[in-house]
Coordinates of C-alpha atoms in Angstrom, one line a residue:
X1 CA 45.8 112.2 7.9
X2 CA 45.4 116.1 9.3
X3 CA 42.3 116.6 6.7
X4 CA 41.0 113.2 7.7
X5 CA 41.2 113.8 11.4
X6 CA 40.1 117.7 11.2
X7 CA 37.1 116.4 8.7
X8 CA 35.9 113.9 11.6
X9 CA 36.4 116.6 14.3
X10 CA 34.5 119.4 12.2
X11 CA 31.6 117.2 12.1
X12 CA 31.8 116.6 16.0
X13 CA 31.5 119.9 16.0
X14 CA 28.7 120.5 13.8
X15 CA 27.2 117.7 15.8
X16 CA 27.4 119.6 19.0
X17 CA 26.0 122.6 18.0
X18 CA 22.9 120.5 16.3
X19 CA 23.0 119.0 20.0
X20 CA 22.7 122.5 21.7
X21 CA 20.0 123.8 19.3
X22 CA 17.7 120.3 20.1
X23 CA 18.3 121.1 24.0
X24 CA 17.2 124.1 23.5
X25 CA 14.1 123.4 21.4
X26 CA 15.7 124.2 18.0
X27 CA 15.7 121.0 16.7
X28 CA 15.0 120.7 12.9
X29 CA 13.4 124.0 13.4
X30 CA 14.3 126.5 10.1
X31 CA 16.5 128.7 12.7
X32 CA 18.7 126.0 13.2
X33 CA 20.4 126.0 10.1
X34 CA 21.4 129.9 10.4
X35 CA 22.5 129.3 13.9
X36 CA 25.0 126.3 13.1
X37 CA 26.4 128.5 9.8
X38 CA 27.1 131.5 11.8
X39 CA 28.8 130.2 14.8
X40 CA 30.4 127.7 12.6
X41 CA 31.5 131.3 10.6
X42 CA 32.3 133.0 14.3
X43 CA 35.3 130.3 15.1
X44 CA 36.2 130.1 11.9
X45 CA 37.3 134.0 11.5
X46 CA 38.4 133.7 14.7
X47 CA 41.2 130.9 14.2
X48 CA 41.9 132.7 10.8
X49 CA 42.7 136.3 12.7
X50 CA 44.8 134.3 15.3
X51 CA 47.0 132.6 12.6
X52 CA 47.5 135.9 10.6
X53 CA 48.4 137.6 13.5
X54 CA 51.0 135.0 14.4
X55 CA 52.1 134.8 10.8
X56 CA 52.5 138.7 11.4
X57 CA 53.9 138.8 14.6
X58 CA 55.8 135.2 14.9
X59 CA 56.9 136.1 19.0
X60 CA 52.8 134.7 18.8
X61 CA 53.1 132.1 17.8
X62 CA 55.5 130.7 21.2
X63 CA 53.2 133.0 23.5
X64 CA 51.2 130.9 26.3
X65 CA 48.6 133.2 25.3
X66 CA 48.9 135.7 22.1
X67 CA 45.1 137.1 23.1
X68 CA 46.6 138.4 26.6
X69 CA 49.9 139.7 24.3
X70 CA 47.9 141.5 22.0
X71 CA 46.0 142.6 25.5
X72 CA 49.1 145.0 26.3
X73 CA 49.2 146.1 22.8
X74 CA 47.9 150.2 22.6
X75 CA 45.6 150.7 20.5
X76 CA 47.8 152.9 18.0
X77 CA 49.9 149.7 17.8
X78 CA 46.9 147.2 17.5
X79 CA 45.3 149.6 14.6
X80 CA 48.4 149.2 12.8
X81 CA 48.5 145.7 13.5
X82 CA 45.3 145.6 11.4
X83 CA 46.5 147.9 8.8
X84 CA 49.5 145.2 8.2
X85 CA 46.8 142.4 7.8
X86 CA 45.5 140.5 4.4
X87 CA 42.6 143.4 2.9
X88 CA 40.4 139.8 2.4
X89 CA 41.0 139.2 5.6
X90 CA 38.5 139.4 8.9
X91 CA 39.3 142.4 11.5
X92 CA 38.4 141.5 14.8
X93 CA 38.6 144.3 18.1
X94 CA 40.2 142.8 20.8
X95 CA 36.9 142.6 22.6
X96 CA 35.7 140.2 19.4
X97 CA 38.0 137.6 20.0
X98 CA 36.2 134.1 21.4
X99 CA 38.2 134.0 24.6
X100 CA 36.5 136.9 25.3
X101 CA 33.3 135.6 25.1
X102 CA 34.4 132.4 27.0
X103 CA 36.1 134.8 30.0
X104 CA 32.8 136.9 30.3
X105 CA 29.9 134.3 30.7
X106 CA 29.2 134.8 33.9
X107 CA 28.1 138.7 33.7
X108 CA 24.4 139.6 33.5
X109 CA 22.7 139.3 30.1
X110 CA 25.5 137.4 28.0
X111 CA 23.4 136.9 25.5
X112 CA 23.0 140.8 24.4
X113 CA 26.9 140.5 24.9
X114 CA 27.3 137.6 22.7
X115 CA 24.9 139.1 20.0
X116 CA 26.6 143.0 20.5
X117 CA 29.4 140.6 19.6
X118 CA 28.6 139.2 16.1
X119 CA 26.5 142.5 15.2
X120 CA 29.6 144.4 15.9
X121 CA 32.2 142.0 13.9
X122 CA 29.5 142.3 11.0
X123 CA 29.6 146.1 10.9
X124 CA 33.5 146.3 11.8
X125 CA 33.9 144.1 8.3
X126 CA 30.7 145.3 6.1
X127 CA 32.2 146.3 3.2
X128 CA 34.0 142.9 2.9
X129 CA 31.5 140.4 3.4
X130 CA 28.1 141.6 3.0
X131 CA 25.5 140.1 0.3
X132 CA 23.6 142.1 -2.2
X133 CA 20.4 141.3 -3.0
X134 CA 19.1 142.3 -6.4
X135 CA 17.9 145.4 -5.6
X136 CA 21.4 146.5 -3.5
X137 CA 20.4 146.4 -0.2
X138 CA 23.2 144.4 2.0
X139 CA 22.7 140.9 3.7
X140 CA 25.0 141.7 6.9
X141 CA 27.3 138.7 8.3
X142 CA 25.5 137.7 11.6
X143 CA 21.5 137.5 13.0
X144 CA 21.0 138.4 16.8
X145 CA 21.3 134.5 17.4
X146 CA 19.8 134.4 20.6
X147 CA 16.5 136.2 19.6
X148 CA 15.5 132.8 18.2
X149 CA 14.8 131.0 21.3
X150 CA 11.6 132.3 22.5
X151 CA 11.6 131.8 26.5
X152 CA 14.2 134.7 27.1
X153 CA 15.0 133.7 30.5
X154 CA 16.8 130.8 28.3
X155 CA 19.2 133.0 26.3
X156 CA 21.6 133.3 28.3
X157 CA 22.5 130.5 28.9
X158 CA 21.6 129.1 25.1
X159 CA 24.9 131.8 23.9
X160 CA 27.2 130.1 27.1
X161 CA 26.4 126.1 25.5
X162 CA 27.2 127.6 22.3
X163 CA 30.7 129.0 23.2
X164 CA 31.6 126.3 25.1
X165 CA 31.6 123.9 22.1
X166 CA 33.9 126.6 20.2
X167 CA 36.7 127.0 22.8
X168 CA 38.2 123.5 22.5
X169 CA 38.0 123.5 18.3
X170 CA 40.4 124.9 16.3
X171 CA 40.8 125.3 12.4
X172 CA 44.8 126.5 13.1
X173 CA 46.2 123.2 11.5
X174 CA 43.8 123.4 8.3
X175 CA 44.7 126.5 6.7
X176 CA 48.2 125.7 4.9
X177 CA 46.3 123.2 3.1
X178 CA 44.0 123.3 0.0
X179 CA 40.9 123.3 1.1
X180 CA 38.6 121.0 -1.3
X181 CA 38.3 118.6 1.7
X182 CA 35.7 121.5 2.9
X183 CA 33.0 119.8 0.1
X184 CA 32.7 116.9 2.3
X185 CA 32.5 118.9 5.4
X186 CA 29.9 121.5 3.6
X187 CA 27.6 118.8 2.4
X188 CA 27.7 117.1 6.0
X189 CA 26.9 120.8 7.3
X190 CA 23.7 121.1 4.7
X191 CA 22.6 118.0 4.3
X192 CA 19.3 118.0 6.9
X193 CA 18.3 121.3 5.5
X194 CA 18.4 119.9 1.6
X195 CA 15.4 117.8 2.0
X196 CA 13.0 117.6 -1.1
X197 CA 10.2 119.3 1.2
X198 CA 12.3 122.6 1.7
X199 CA 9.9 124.7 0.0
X200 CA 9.3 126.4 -3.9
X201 CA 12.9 126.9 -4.3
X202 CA 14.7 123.9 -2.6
X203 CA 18.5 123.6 -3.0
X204 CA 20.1 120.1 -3.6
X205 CA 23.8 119.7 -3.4
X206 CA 25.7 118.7 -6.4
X207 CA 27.4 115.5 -5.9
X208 CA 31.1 116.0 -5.9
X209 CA 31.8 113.9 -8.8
X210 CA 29.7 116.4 -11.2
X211 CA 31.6 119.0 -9.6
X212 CA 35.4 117.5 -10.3
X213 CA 34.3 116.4 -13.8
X214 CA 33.4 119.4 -14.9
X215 CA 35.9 121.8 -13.4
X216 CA 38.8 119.1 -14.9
X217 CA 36.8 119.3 -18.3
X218 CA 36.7 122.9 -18.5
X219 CA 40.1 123.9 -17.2
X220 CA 42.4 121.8 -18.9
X221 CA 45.4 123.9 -19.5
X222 CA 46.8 127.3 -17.4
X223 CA 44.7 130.4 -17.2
X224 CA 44.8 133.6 -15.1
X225 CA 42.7 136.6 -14.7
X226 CA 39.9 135.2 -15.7
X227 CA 36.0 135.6 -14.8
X228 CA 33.4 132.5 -13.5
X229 CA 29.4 132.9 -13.5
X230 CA 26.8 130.7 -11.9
X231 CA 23.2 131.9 -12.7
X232 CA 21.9 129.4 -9.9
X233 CA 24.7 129.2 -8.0
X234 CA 23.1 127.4 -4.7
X235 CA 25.6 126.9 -2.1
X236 CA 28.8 127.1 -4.7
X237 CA 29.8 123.8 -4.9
X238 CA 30.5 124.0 -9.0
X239 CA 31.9 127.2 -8.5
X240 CA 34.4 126.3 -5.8
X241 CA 35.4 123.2 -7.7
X242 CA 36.1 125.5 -11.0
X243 CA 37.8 128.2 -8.4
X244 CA 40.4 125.1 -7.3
X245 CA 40.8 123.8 -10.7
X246 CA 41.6 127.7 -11.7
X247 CA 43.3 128.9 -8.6
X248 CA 41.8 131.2 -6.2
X249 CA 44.2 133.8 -7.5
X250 CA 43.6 133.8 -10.7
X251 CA 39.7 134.3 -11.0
X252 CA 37.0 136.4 -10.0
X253 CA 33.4 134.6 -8.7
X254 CA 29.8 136.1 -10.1
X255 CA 26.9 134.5 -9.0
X256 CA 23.0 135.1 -8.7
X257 CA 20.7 132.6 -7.2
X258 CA 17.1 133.3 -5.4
X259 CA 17.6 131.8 -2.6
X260 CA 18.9 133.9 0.8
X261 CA 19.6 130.4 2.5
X262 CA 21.9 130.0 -0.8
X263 CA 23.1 132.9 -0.9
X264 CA 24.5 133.0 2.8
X265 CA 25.9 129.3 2.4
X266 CA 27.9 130.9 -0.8
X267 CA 29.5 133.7 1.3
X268 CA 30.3 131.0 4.1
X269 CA 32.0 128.9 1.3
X270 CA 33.6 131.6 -0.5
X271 CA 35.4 132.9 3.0
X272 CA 36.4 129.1 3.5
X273 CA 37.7 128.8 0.4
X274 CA 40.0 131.5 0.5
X275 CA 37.6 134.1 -2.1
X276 CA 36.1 136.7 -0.2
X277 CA 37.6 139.0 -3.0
X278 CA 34.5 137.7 -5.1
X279 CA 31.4 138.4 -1.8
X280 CA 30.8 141.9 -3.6
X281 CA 29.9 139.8 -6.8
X282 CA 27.2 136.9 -4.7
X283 CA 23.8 138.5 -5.8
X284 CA 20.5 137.3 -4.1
X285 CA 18.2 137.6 -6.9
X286 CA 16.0 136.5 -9.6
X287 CA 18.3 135.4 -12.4
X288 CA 16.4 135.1 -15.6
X289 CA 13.6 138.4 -14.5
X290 CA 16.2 140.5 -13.4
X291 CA 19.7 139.6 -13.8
X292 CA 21.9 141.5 -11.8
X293 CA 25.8 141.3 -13.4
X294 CA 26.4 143.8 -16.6
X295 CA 28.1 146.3 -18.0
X296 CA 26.6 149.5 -18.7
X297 CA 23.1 148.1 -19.8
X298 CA 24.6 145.0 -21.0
X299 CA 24.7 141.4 -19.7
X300 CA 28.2 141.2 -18.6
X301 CA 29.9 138.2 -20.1
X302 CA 32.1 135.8 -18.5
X303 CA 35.2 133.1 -19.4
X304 CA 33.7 130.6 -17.5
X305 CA 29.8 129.7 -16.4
X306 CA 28.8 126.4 -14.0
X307 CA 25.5 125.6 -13.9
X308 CA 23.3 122.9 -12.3
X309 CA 19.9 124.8 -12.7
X310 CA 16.3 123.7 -11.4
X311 CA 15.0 121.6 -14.1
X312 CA 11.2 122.2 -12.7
X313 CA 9.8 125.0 -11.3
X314 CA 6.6 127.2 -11.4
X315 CA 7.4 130.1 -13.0
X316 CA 4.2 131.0 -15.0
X317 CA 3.5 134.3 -12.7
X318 CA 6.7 136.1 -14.8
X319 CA 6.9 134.2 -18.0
X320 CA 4.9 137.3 -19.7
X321 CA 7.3 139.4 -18.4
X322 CA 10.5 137.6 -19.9
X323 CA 8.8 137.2 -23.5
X324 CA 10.0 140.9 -24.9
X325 CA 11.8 142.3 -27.7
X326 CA 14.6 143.1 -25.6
X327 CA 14.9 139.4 -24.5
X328 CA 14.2 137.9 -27.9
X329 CA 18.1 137.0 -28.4
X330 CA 18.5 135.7 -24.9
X331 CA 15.7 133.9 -25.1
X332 CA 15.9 132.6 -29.1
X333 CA 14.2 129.1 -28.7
X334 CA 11.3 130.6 -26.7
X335 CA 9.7 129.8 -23.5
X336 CA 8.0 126.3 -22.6
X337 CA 4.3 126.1 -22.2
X338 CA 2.2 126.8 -19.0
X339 CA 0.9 123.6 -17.8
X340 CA -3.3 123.7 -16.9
X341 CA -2.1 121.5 -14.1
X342 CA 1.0 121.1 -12.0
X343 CA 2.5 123.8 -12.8
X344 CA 5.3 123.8 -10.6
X345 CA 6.4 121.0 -13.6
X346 CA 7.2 123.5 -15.6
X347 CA 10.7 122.8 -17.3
X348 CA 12.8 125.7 -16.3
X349 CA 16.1 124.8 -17.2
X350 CA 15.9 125.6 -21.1
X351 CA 15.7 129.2 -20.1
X352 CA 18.6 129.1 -18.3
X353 CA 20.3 127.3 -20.7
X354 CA 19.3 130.1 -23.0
X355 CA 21.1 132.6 -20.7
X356 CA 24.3 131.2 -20.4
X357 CA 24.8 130.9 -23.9
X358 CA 23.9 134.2 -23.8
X359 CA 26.0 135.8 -21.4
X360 CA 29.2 133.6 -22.3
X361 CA 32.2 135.6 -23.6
X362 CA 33.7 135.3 -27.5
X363 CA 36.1 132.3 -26.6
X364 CA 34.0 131.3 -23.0
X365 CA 33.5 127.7 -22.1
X366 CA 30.4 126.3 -20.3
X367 CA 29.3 123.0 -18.7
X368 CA 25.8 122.5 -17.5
X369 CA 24.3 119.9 -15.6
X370 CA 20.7 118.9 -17.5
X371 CA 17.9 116.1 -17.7
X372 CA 19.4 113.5 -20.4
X373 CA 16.0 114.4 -22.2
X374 CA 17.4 117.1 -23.3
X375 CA 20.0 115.7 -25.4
X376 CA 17.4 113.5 -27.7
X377 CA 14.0 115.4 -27.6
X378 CA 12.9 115.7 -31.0
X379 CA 11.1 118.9 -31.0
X380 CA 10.0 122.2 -29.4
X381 CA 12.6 124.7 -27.0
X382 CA 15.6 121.6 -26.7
X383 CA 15.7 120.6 -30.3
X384 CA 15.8 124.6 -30.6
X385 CA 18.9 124.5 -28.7
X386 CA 20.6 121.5 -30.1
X387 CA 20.4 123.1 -33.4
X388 CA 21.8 126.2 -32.6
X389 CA 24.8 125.2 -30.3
X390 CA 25.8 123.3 -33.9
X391 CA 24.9 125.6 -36.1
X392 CA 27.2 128.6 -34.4
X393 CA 29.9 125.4 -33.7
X394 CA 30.5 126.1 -29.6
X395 CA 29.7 122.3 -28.9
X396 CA 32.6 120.6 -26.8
X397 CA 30.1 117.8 -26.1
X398 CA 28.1 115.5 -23.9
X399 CA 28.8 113.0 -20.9
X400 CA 25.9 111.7 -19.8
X401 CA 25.7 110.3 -16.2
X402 CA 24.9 107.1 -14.6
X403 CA 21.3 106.8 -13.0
X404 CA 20.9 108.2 -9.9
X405 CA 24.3 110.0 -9.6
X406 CA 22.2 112.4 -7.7
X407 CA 20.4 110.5 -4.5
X408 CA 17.7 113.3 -4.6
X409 CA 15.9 113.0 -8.1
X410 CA 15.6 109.8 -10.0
X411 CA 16.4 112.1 -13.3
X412 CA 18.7 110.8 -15.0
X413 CA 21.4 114.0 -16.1
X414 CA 23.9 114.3 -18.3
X415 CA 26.6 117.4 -18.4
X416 CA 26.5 119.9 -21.6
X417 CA 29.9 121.2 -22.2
X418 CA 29.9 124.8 -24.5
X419 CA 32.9 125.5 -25.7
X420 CA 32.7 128.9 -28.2
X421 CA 36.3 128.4 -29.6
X422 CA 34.8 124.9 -30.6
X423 CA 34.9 126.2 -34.2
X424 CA 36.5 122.8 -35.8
X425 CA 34.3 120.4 -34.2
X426 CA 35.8 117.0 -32.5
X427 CA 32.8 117.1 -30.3
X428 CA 33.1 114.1 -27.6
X429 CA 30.0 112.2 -26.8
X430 CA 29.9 109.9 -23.9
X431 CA 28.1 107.5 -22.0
X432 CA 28.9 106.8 -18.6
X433 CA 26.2 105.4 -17.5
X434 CA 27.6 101.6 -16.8
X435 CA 29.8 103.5 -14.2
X436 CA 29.1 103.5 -10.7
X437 CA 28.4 101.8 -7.6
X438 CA 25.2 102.1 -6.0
X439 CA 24.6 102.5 -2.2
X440 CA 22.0 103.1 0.3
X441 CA 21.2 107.0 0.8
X442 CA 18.8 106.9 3.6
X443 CA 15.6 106.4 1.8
X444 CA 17.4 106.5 -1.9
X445 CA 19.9 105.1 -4.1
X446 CA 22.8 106.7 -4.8
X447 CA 25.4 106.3 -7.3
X448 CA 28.9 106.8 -6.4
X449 CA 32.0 106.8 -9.1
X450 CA 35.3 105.4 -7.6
X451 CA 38.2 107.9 -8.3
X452 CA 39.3 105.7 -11.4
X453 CA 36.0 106.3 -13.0
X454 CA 36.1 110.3 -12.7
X455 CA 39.7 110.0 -13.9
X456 CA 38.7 107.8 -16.5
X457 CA 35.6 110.0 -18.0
X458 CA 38.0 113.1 -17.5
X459 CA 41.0 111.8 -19.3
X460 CA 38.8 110.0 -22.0
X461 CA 37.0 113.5 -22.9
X462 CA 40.4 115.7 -22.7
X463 CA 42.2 113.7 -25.0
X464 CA 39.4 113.3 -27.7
X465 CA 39.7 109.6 -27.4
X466 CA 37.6 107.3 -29.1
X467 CA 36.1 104.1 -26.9
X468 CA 34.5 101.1 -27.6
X469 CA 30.8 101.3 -26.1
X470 CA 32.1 104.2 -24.0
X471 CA 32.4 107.6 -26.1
X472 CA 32.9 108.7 -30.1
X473 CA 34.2 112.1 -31.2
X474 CA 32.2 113.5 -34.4
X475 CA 32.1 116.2 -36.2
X476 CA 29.3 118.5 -36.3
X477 CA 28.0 117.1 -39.7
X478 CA 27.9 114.3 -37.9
X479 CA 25.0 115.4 -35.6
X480 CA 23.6 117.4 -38.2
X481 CA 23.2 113.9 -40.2
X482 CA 21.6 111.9 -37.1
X483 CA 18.8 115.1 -36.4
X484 CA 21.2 116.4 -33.9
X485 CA 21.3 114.2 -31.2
X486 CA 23.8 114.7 -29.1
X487 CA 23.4 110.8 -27.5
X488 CA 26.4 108.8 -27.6
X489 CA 24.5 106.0 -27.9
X490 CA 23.2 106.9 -31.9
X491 CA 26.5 107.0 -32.4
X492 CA 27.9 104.0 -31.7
X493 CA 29.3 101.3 -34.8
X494 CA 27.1 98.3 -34.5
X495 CA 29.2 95.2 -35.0
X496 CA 27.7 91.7 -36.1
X497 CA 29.7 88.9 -34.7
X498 CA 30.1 85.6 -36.7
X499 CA 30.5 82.3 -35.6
X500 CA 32.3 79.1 -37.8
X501 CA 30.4 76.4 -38.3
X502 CA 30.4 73.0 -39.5
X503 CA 28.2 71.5 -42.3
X504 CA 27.4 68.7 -40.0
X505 CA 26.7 71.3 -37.0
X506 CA 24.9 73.3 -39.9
X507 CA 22.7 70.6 -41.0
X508 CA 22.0 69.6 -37.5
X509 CA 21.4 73.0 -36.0
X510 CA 19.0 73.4 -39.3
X511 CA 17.0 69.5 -38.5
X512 CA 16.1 71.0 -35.1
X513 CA 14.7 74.3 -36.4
X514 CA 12.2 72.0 -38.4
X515 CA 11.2 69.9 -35.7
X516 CA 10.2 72.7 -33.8
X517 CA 8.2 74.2 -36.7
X518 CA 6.6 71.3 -37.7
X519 CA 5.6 71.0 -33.6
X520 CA 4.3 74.4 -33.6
X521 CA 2.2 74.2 -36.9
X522 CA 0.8 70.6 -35.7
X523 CA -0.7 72.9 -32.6
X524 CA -1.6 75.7 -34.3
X525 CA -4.1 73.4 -36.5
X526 CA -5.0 71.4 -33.7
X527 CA -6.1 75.0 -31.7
X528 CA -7.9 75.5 -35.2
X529 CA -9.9 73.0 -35.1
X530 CA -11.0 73.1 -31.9
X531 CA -12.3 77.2 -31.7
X532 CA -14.0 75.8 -34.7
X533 CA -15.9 73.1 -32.6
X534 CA -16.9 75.5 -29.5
X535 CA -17.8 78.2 -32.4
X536 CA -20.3 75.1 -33.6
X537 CA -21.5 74.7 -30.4
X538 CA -22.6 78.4 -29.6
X539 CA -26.7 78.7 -29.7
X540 CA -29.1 81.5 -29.5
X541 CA -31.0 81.9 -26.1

């Protein structure tokens, strides 16, 4: 009941602050979605500093008010206070905290106060929770928010209606508890700014189901210490799902995606979620051109890589550049064709397909999210593939998804498991496509899977278990045998079913057969004989 209640107040909130961007003339505009993050980011590190604190000093926690407490506090005794505090942790100056903010609207330009504010937090905790992009430079925490209205006589009081929806929020009750109930607040805080229009490199959210299968599918025993990679990471919904399946403890986050918005909504995620160890690792960049993670001049290689990569995308202006010698391994099945036309159709996800396989460490484990194409085409870059994820045995197998799973893109996808200790074979191939229910999604269909079903295709692949009509484990001979398909379907036994019968039923069934053939022949010759009558008839004029 606390998640379901905080879940449905979050969203007031997220509401509000959508309400106080279209007052001020920032509705739907591409500001509005850093504004909403970043104050939404603001309360949040400030609820998290006030519960640490308490945590710290528990006489807090029965104070009418710990900010005026910590008020009388020298600032010796406040720096140590920080010192004390969680290294992942936000460290807020008593001049940072919200109540500040709230206590000071009324003095001349608040809004330079209110941005001072953020820039300072950002700067006070750089090393913690900047971005890199690609080439090193740092993406720092917080924009000057009010700079985006344009009428600065309005800013001021733009910064007050923003704080005032903060004040009477608070995350305090939340952060005892796991927080995967933060996927259905995330993609309620994304959603408008996901739409297929949002440019060349357009984000979509991967339905939480995908997510939860294929965390559950890849971690399905105890592990520690160990390292998880998204090559086009988006927001980090895959990664956060493999994070909670893992522990936040026990594994370090890499990413690389070339999208800033991305980029930004994976550090907001990663603070929420309790991995801001992992920020220094989030890499805004061009994955396949120039990717970022290695060792030495080595690709770094990782336990475990998420992926739900673009499947389309223009990417002829730098395909010259990725066909060299010193890609030819990463890139062994080769690069698809430039289109003449449409090129932005150009399939993209083979390459990174390519890359993960690459970059995936001697016993690492994969699952990728790809067009179910892909898992039948009989030639060219994916057959390449096929063949060589048998041929070097690191196939864990195939669970392809019902239609429309993703509201989005009417692709159907299925989910490519790598597995590179797969050596034996018992490779599980599924089809889960009769699951589902579907449901209105605005202007779409959307497929949703009941909790039953997700347990159902997770327990059915873990435990290698057979299925009528449902899923098959075969060996890699197997495939080899049926030109590699990796469709469930091909599979399949085909069973005949036979019926008793009487010799009287027989007989009778048999008597009817003739009488309709008998009916059909009398036509056909009657037909016959009249094209040859109208052919009689036809003169030259």
């Amino acid at each position: 009941m606390v998640t379901q209640d905080f879940t449905a107040q979050t969203k007031q909130l997220i509401d509000n602050l959508k309400g106080v961007c279209t007052s001020y003339g920032l509705g739907n505009d591409g500001n509005e979605f850093k504004i909403i993050t970043q104050v939404f980011l603001y309360k949040f590190m400030n609820d998290k500093f006030a519960y640490e604190l308490k945590a710290l000093v528990p006489a807090l926690q029965e104070a009418e008010s710990w900010e005026k407490e910590i008020a009388d506090y020298t600032e010796e005794d406040y720096e140590m206070l920080l010192l004390r505090m969680n290294p992942d942790s936000a460290k807020l100056k008593r001049e940072h905290f919200l109540s500040t903010l709230f206590n000071r609207q009324d003095q001349e330009e608040f809004a330079k106060f209110f941005d001072d504010t953020l820039r300072d937090i950002a700067i006070f905790n750089n090393e913690i929770f900047s971005v890199k992009t690609g080439t090193g430079a740092k993406i720092t925490l917080f924009d000057e928010l009010s700079n985006y209205i344009t009428d600065s006589s309005q800013r001021d009081n733009f910064c007050k209606a923003l704080v005032n929806q903060l004040v009477n929020f608070n995350f305090d009750k939340i952060f005892d508890q796991k927080f995967d109930f933060f996927s259905t607040i995330f993609e309620y805080l994304i959603k408008d700014y996901n739409k297929d229009g949002g440019g060349k490199y357009a984000e979509y959210y991967t339905p939480h189901a995908v997510a939860k299968i294929m965390a559950s599918i890849l971690v399905d025993s105890p592990v520690s210490n160990v390292t998880c990679y998204d090559p086009s990471a988006g927001s980090g919904t895959l990664l956060m799902n493999l994070a909670h399946a893992i522990g936040e403890d026990r594994c370090t986050i890499y990413s690389q995606d070339i999208s800033q918005k991305s980029s930004s909504m994976l550090r907001l995620n990663l603070i929420l979620n309790n991995l801001v160890h992992s920020i220094q690792n989030i890499i805004q960049g061009n994955t396949l051109r120039n990717p970022y993670h290695k060792v030495g001049e080595k690709l770094m290689t990782f336990d475990y890589i998420v992926s739900n990569p673009p499947f389309k995308l223009d990417f002829s202006d730098y395909v010259e550049d990725l066909d060299t010698k010193q890609n030819s391994e990463r890139f062994f099945a080769g690069f698809p064709n430039v289109p003449n036309k449409d090129k932005d159709k150009m399939a993209i996800y083979p390459l990174f397909i390519q890359h993960i396989m690459y970059t995936l460490a001697p016993k690492g484990k994969a699952a990728i999210v790809v067009p179910t194409g892909f898992i039948t085409a009989q030639s060219g870059i994916e057959k390449r593939i096929r063949e060589r994820l048998v041929e070097q045995k690191m196939l864990r197998g195939v669970v392809s998804m019902p239609s429309n799973i993703f509201a989005t893109t009417g692709t159907n996808v299925s989910i490519l498991f790598i597995d590179k200790a797969n050596t034996k074979g018992d490779i599980v191939l599924m089809d889960a496509s009769k699951l589902g229910t579907t449901v209105k999604d605005g202007k779409n269909q959307k497929t949703l899977l009941s909790d039953d079903e997700e347990d159902l295709i997770i327990n059915t692949f873990n435990n290698h278990e057979p299925k009528e009509d449902f899923s098959v484990v075969v060996s890699y001979e197997q495939i080899k045998e049926k030109n590699y398909s990796f469709s469930a379907g091909q599979y399949f036994e085909v069973k005949i079913e036979y019926t008793d019968i009487t010799p009287e039923a027989f007989e009778e069934k048999m008597a009817g057969f003739k009488k309709n053939l008998n009916a059909l022949f009398a036509e056909s010759q009657a037909l016959e004989v009249e094209i040859k009558k109208q052919l009689g008839g036809l003169t030259y004029e």
